[in-house]
mmCIF file with all atom_site columns, C-alpha atoms and ligand atoms in Angstrom:
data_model
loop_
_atom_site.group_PDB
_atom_site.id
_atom_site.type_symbol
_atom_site.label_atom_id
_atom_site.label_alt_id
_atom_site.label_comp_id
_atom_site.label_asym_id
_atom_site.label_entity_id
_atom_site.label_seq_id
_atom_site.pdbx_PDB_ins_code
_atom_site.Cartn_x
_atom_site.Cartn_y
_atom_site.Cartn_z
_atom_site.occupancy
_atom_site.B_iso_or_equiv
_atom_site.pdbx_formal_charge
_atom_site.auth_seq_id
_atom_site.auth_comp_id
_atom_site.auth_asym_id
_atom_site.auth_atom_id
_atom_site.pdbx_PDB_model_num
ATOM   1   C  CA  . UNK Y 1 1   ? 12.932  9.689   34.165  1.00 0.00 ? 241 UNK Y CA  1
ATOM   2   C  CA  . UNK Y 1 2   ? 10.016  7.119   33.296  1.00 0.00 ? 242 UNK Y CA  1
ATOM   3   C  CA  . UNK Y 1 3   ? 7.720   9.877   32.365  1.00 0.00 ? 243 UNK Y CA  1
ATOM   4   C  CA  . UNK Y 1 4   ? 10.132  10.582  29.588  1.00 0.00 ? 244 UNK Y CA  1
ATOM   5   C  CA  . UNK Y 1 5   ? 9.705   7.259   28.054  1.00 0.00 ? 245 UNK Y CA  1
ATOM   6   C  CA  . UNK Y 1 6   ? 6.941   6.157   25.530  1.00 0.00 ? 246 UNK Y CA  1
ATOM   7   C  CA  . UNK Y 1 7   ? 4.303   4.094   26.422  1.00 0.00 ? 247 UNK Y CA  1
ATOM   8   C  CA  . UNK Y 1 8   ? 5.508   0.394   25.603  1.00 0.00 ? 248 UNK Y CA  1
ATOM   9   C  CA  . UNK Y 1 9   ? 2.399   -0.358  23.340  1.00 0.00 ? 249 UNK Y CA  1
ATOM   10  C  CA  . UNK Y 1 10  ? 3.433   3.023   20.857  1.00 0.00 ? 250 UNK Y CA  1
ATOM   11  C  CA  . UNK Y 1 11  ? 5.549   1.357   18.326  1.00 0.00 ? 251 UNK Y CA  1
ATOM   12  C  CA  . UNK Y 1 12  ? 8.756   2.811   16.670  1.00 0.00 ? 252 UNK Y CA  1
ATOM   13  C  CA  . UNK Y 1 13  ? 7.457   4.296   13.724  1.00 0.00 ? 253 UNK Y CA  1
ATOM   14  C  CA  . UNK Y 1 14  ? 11.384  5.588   12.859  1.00 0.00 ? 254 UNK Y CA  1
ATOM   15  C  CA  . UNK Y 1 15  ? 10.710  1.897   10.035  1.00 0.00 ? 255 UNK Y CA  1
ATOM   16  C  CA  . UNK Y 1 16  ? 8.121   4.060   8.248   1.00 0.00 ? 256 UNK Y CA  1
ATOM   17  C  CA  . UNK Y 1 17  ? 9.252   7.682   8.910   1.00 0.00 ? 257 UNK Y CA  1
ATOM   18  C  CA  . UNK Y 1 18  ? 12.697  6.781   7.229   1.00 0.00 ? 258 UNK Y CA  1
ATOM   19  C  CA  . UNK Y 1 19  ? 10.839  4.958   4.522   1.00 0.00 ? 259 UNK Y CA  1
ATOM   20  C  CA  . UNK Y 1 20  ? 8.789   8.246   3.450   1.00 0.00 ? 260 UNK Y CA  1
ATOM   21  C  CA  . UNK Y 1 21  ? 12.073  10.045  3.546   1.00 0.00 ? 261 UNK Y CA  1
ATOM   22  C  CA  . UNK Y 1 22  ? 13.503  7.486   1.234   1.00 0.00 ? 262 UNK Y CA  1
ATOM   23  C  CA  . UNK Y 1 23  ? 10.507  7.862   -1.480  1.00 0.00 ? 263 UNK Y CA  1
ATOM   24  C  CA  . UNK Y 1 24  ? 10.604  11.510  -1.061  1.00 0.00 ? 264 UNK Y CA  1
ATOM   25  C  CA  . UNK Y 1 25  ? 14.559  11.639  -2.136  1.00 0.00 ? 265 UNK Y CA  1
ATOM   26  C  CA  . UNK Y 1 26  ? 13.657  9.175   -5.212  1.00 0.00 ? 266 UNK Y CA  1
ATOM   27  C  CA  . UNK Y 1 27  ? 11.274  11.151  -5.925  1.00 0.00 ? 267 UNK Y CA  1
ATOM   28  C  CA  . UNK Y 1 28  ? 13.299  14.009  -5.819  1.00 0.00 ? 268 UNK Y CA  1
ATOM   29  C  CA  . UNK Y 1 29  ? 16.437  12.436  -8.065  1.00 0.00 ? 269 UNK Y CA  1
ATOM   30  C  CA  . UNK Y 1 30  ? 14.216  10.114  -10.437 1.00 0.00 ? 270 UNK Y CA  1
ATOM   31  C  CA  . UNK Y 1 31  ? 11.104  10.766  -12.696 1.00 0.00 ? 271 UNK Y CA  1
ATOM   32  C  CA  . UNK Y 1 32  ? 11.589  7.593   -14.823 1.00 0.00 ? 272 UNK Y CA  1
ATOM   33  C  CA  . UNK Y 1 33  ? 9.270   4.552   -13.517 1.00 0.00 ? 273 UNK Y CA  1
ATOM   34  C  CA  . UNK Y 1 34  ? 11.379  1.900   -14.052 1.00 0.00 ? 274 UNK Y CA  1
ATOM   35  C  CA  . UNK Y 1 35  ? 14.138  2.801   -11.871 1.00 0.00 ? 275 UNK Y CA  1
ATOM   36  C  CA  . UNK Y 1 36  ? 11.222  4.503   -9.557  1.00 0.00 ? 276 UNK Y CA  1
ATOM   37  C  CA  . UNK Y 1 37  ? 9.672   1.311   -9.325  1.00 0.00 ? 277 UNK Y CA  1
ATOM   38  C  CA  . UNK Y 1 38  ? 13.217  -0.940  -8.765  1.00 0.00 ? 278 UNK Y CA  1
ATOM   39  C  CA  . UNK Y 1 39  ? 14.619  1.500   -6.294  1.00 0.00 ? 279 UNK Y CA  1
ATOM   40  C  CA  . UNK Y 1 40  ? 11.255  2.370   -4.534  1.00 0.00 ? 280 UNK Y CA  1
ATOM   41  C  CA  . UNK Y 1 41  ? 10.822  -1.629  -4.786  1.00 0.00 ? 281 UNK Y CA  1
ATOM   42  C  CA  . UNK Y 1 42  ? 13.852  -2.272  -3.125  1.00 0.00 ? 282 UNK Y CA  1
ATOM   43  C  CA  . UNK Y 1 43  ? 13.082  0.321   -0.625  1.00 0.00 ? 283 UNK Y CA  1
ATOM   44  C  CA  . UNK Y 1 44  ? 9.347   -1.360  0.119   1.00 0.00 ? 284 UNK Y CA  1
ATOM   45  C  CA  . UNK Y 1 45  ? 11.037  -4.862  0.316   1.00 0.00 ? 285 UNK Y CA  1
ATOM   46  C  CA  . UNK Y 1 46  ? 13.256  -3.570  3.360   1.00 0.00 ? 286 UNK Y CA  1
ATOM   47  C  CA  . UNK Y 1 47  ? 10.401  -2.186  4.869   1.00 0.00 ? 287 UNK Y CA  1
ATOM   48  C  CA  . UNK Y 1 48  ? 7.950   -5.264  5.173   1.00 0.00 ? 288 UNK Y CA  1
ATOM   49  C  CA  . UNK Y 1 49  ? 10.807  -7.476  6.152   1.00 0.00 ? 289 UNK Y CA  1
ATOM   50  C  CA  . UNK Y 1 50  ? 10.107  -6.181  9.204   1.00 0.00 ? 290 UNK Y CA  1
ATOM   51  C  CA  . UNK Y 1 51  ? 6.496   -6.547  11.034  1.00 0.00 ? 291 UNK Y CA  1
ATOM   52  C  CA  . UNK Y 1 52  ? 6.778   -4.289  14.148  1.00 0.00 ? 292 UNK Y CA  1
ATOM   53  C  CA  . UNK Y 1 53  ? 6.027   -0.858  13.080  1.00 0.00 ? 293 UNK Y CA  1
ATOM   54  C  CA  . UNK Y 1 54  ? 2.066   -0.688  12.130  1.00 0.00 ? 294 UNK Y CA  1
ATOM   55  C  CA  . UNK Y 1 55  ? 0.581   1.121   14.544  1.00 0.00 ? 295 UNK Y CA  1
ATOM   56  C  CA  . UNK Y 1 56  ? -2.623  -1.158  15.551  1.00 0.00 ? 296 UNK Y CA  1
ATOM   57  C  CA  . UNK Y 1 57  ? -5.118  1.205   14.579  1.00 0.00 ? 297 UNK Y CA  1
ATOM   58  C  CA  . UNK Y 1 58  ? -4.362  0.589   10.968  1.00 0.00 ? 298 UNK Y CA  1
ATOM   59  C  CA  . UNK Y 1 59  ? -4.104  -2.839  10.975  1.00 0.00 ? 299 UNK Y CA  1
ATOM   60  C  CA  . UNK Y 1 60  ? -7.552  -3.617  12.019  1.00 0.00 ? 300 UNK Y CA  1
ATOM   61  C  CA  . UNK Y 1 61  ? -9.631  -5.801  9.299   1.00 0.00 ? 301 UNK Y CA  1
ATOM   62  C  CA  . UNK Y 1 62  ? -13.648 -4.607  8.676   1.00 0.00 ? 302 UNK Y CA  1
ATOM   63  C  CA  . UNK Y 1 63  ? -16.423 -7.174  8.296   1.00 0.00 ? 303 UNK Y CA  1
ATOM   64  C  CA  . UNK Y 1 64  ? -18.118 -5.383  5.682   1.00 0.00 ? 304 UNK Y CA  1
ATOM   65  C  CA  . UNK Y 1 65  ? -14.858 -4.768  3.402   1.00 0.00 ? 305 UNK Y CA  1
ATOM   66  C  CA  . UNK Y 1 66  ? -11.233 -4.678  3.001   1.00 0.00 ? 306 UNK Y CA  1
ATOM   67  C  CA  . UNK Y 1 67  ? -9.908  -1.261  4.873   1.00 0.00 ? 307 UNK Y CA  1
ATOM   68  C  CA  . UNK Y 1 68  ? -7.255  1.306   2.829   1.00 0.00 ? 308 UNK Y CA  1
ATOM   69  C  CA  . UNK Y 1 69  ? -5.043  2.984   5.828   1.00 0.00 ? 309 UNK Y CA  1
ATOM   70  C  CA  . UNK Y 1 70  ? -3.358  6.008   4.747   1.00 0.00 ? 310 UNK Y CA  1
ATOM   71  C  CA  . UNK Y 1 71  ? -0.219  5.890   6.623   1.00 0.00 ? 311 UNK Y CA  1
ATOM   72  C  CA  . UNK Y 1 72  ? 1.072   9.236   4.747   1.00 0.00 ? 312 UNK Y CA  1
ATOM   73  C  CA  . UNK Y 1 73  ? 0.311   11.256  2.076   1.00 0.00 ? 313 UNK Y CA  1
ATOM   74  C  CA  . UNK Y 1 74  ? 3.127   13.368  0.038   1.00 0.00 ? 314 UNK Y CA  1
ATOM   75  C  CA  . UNK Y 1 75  ? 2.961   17.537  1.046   1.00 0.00 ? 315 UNK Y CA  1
ATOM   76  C  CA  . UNK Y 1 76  ? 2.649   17.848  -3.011  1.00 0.00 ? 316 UNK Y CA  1
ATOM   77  C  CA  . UNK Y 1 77  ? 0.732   14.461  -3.849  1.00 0.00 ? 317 UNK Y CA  1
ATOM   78  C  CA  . UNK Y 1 78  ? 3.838   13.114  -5.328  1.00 0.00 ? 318 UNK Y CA  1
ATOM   79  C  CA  . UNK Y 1 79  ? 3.035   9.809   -3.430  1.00 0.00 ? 319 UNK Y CA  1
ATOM   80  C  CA  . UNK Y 1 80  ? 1.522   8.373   -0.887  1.00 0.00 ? 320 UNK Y CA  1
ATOM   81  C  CA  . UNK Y 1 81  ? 1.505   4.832   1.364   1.00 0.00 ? 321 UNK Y CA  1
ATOM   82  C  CA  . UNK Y 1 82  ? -1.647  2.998   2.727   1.00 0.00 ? 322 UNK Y CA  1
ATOM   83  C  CA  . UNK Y 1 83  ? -1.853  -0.403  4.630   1.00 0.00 ? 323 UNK Y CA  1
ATOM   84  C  CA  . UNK Y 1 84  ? -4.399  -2.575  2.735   1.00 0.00 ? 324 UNK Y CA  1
ATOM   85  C  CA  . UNK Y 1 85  ? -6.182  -4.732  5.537   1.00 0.00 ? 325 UNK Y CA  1
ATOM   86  C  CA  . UNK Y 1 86  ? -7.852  -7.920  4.273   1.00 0.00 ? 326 UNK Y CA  1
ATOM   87  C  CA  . UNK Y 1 87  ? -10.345 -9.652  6.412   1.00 0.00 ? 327 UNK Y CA  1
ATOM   88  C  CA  . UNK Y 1 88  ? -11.084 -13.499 5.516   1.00 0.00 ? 328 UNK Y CA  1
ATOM   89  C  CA  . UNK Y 1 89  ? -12.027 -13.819 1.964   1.00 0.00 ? 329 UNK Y CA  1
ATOM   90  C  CA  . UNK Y 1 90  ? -12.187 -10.122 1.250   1.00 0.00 ? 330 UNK Y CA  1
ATOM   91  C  CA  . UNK Y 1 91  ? -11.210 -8.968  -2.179  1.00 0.00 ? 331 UNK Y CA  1
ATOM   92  C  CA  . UNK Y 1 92  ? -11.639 -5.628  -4.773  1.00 0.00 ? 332 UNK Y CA  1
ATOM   93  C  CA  . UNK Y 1 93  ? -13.280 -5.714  -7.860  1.00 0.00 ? 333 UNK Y CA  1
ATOM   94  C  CA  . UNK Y 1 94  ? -11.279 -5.156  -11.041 1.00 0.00 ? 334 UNK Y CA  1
ATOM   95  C  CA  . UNK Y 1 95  ? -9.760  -2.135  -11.021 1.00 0.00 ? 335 UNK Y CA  1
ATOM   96  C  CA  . UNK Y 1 96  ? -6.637  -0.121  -12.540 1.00 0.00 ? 336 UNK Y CA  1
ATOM   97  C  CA  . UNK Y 1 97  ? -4.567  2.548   -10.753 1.00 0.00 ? 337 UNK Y CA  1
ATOM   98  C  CA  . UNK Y 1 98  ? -3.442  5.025   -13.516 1.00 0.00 ? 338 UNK Y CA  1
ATOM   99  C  CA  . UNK Y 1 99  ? -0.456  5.771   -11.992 1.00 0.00 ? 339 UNK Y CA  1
ATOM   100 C  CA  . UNK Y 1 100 ? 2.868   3.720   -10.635 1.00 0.00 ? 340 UNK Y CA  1
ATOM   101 C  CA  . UNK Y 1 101 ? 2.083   1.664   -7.681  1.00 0.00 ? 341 UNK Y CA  1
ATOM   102 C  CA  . UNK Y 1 102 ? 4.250   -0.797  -5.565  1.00 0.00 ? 342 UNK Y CA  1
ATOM   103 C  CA  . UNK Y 1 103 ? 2.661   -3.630  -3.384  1.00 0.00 ? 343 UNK Y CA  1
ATOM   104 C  CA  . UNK Y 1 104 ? 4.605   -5.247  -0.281  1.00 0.00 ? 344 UNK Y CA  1
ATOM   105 C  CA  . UNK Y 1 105 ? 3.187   -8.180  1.772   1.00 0.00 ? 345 UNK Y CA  1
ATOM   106 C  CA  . UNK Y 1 106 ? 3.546   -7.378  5.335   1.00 0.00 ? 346 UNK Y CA  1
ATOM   107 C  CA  . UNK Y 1 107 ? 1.536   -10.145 7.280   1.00 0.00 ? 347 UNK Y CA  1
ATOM   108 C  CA  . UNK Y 1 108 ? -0.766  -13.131 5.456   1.00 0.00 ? 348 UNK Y CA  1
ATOM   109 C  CA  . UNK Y 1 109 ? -0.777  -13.610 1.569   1.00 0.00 ? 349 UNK Y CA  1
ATOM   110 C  CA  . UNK Y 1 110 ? -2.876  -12.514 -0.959  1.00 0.00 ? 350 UNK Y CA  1
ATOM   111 C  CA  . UNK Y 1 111 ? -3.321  -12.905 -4.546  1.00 0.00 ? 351 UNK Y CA  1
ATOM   112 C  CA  . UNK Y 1 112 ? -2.915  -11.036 -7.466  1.00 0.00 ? 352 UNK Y CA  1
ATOM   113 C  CA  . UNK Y 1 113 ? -5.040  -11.532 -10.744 1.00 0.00 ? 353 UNK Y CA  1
ATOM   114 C  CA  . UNK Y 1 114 ? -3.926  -9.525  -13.543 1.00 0.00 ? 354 UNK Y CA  1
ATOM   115 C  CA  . UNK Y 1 115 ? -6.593  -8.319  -16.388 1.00 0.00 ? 355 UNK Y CA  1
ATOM   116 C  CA  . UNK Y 1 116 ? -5.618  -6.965  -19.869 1.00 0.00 ? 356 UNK Y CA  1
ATOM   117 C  CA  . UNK Y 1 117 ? -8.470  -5.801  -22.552 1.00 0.00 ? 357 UNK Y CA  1
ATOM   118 C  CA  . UNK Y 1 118 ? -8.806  -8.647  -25.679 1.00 0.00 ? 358 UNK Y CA  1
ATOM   119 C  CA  . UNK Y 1 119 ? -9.243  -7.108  -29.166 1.00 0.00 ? 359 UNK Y CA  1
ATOM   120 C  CA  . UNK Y 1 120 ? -12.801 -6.506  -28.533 1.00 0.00 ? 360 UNK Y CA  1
ATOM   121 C  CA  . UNK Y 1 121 ? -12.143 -4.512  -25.245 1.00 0.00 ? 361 UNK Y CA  1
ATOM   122 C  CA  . UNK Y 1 122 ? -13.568 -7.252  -22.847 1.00 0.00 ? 362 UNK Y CA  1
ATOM   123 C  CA  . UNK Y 1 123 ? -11.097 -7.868  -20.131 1.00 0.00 ? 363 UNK Y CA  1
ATOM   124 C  CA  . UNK Y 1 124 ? -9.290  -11.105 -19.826 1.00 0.00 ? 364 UNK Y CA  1
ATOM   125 C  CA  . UNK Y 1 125 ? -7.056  -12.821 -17.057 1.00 0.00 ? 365 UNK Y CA  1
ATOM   126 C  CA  . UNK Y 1 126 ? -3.606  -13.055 -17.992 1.00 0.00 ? 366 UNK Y CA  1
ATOM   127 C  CA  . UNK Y 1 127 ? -1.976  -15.570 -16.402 1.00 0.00 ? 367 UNK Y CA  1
ATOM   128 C  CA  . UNK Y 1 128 ? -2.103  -17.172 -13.335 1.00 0.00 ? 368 UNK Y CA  1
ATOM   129 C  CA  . UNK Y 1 129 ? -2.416  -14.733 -9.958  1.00 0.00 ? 369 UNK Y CA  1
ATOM   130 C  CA  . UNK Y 1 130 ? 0.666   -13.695 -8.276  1.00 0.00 ? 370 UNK Y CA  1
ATOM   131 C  CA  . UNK Y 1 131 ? 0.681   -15.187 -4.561  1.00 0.00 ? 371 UNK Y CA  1
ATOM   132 C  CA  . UNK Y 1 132 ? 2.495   -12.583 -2.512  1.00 0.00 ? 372 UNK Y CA  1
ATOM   133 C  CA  . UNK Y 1 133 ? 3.725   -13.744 0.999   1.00 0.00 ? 373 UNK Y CA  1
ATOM   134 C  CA  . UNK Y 1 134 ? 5.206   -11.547 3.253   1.00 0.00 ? 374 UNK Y CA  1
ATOM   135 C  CA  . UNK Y 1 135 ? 8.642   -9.617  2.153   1.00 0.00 ? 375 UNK Y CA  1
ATOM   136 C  CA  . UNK Y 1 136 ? 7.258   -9.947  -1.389  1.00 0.00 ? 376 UNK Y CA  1
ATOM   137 C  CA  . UNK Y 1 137 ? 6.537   -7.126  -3.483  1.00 0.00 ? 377 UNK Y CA  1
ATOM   138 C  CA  . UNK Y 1 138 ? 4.448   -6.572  -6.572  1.00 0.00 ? 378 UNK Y CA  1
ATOM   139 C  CA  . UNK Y 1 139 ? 4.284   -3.825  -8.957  1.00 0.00 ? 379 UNK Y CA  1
ATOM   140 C  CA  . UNK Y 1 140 ? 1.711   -2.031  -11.282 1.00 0.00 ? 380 UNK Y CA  1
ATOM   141 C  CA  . UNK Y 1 141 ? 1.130   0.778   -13.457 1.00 0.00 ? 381 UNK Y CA  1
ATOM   142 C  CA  . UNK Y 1 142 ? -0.343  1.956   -16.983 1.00 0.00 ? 382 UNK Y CA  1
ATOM   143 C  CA  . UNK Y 1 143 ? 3.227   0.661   -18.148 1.00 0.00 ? 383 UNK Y CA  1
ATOM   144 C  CA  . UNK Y 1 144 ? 3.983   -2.891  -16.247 1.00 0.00 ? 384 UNK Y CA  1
ATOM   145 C  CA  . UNK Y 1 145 ? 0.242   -3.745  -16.022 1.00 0.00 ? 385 UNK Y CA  1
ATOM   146 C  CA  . UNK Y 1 146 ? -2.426  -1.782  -14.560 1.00 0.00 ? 386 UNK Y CA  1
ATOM   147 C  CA  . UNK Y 1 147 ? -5.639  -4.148  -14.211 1.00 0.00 ? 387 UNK Y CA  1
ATOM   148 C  CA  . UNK Y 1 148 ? -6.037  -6.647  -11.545 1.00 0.00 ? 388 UNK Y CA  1
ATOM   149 C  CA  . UNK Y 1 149 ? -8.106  -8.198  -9.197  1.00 0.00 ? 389 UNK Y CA  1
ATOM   150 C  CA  . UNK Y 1 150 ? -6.884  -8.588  -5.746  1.00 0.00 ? 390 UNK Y CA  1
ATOM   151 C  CA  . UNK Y 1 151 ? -7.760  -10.827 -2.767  1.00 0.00 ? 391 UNK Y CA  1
ATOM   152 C  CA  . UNK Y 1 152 ? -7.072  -12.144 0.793   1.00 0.00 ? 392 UNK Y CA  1
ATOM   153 C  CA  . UNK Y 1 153 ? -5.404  -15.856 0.412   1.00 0.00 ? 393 UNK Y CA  1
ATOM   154 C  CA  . UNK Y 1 154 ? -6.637  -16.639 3.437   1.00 0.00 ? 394 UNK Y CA  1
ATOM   155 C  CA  . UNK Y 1 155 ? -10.370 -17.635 4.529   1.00 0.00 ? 395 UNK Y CA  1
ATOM   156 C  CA  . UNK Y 1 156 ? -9.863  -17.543 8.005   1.00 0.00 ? 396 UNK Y CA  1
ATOM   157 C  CA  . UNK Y 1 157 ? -7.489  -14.830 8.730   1.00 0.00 ? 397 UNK Y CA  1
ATOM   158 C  CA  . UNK Y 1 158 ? -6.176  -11.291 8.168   1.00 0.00 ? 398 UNK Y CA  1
ATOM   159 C  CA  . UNK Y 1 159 ? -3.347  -10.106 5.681   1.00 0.00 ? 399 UNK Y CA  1
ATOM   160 C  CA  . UNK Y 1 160 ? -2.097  -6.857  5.567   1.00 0.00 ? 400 UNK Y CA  1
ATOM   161 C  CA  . UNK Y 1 161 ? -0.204  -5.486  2.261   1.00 0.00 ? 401 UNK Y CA  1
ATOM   162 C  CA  . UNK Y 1 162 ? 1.459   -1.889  2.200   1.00 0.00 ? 402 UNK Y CA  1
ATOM   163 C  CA  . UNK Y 1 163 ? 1.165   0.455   -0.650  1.00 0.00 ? 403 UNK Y CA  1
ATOM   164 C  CA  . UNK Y 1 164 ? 2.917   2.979   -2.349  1.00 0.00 ? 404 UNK Y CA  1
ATOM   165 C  CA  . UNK Y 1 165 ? 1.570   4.777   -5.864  1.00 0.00 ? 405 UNK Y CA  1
ATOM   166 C  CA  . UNK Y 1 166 ? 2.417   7.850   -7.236  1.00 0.00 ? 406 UNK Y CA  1
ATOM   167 C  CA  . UNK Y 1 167 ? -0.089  10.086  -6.415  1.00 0.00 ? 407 UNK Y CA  1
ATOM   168 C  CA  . UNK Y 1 168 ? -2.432  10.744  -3.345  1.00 0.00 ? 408 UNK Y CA  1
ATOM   169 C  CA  . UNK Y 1 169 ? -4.179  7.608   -4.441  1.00 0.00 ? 409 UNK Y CA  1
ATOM   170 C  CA  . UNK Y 1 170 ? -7.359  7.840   -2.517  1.00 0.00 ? 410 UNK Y CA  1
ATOM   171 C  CA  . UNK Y 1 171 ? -8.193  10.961  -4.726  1.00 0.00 ? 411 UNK Y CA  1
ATOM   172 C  CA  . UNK Y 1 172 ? -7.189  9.780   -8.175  1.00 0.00 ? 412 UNK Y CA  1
ATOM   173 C  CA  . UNK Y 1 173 ? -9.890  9.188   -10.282 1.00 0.00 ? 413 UNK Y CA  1
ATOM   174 C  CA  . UNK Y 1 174 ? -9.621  5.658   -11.713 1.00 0.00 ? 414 UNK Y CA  1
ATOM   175 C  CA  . UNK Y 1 175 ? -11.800 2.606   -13.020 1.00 0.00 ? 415 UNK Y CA  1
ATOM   176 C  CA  . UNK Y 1 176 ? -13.563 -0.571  -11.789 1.00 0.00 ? 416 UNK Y CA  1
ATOM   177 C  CA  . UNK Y 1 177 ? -14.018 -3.127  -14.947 1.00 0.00 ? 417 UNK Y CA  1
ATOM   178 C  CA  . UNK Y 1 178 ? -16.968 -5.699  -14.603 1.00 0.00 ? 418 UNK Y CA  1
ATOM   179 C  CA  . UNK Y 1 179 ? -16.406 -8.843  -16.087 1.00 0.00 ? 419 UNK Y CA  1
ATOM   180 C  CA  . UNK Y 1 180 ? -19.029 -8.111  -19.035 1.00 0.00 ? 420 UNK Y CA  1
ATOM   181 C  CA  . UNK Y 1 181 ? -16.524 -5.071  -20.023 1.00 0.00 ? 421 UNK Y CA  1
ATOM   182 C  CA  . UNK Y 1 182 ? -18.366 -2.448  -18.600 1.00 0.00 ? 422 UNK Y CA  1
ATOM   183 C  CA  . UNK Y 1 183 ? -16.459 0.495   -16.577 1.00 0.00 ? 423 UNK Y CA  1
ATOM   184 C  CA  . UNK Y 1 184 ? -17.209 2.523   -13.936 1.00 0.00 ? 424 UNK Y CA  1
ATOM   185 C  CA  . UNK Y 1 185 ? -15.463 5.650   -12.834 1.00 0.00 ? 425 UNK Y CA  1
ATOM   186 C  CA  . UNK Y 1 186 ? -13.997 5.139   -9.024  1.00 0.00 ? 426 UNK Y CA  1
ATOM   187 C  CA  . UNK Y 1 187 ? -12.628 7.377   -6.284  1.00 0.00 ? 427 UNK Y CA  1
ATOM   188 C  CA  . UNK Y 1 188 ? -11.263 5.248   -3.783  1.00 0.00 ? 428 UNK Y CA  1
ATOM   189 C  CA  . UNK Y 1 189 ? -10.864 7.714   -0.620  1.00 0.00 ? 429 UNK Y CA  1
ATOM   190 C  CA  . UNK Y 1 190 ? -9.410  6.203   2.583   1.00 0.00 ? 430 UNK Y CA  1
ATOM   191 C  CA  . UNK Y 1 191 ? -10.850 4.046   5.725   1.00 0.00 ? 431 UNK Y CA  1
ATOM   192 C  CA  . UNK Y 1 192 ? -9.658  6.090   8.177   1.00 0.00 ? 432 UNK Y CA  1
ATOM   193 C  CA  . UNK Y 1 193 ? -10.160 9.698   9.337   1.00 0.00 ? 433 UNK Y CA  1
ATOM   194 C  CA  . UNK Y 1 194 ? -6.941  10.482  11.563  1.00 0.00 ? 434 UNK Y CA  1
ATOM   195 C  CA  . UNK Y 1 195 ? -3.006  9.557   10.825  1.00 0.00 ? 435 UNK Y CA  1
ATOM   196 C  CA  . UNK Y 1 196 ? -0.313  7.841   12.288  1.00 0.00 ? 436 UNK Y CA  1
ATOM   197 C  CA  . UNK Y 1 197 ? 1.815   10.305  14.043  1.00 0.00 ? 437 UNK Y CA  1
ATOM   198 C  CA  . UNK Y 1 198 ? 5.326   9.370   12.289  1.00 0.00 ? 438 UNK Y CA  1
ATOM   199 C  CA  . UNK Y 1 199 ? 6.675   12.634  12.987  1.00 0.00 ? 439 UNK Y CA  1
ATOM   200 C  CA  . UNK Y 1 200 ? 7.093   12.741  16.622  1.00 0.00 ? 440 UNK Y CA  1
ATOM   201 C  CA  . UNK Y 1 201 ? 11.095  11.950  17.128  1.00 0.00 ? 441 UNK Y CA  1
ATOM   202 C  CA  . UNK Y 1 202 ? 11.277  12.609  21.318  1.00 0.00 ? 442 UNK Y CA  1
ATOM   203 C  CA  . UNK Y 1 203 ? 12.264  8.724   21.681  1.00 0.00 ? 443 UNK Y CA  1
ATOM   204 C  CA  . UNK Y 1 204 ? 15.232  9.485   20.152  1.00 0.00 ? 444 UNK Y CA  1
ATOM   205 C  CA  . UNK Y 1 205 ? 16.822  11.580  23.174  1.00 0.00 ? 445 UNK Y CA  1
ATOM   206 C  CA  . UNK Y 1 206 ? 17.259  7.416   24.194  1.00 0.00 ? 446 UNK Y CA  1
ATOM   207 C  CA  . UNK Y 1 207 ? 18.816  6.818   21.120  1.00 0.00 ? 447 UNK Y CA  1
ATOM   208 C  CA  . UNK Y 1 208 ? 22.201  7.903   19.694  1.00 0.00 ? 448 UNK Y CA  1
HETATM 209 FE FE1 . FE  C 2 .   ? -4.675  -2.464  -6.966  1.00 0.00 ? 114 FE  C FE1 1
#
């Protein structure tokens, strides 16, 4: 019988498996970004209110720079979801995302700076940062704000933040904004070179 048991250190992955389901049937109902973003929102929020489904492998920080997971990427690029790990004191440079995109705090804090262009096209703060602690989520795109600066709140630990957008993100071609208002075209690819396996479903012969 014990052979047909996972090993205890796999987690369930059913949390995120369901959760690409989920996006995949808004996706399929809903083209309009608002109710994308409050339903897929909504959908995120119930998803890092729970910590015990990140498979370690994605979860692990890099001392050179913050790490983009992808956990799954949409058959037809519709969406996809990446863990964002943040070593100490890591952060991006400005940057935009040209399409919808929903943040969710999973484990630490970070912070949130948005940009918008002044008259003259040099990029100002707006605001003060968002601090986003874990069950939080954040949204952006070209419609609800699209510029921003992001970074670990913590200088002596890891945070993790998962990530939805609408698109295969690591392949859009976007922007990163210096401070002086210059741009420069960006590809962001991904940190890691294999997936999580979310699709294996044999633990659930012990479920009913
Ligand atoms: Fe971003």
């Amino acid at each position: 019988m014990s052979h047909l048991h996972k090993p205890a250190q796999l987690p369930d992955t059913a949390r995120l498996r369901d959760f690409v389901g989920a996006i995949a049937d808004l996706l399929d109902r809903s083209s309009e970004e608002a109710e994308i973003l409050r339903e897929g929102g909504e959908l995120l929020r119930q998803l890092v209110a729970v910590d015990d489904w990140l498979p370690e492998a994605f979860a692990v920080p890099s001392p050179q720079r913050y790490q983009q997971f992808l956990l799954h990427a949409d058959s037809r690029e519709r969406f996809s979801v990446v863990s964002f790990v943040w070593g100490p004191g890591q952060d991006t440079p400005i940057h935009d995302h040209t399409v919808w995109g929903l943040v969710g705090m999973l484990r630490g804090a970070e912070y949130s700076q948005p940009f918008r262009p002044d008259a003259t096209g040099r990029l100002v703060a707006t605001g003060a940062p968002t601090h986003l602690v874990p069950g939080d989520v954040e949204a952006v795109s070209p419609t609800v704000g699209d510029i921003h600066q992001v970074r670990n709140a913590y200088t002596d630990q890891t945070s993790i933040s998962i990530h939805v957008y609408g698109a295969n993100i690591g392949a859009v071609r976007r922007s990163v904004y210096a401070e002086d208002g210059s741009i420069k075209p960006f590809i962001s690819g991904y940190s890691n070179t294999v997936l999580p396996n979310i699709w294996d479903r044999s633990a659930d012969l012990h479920k009913n």
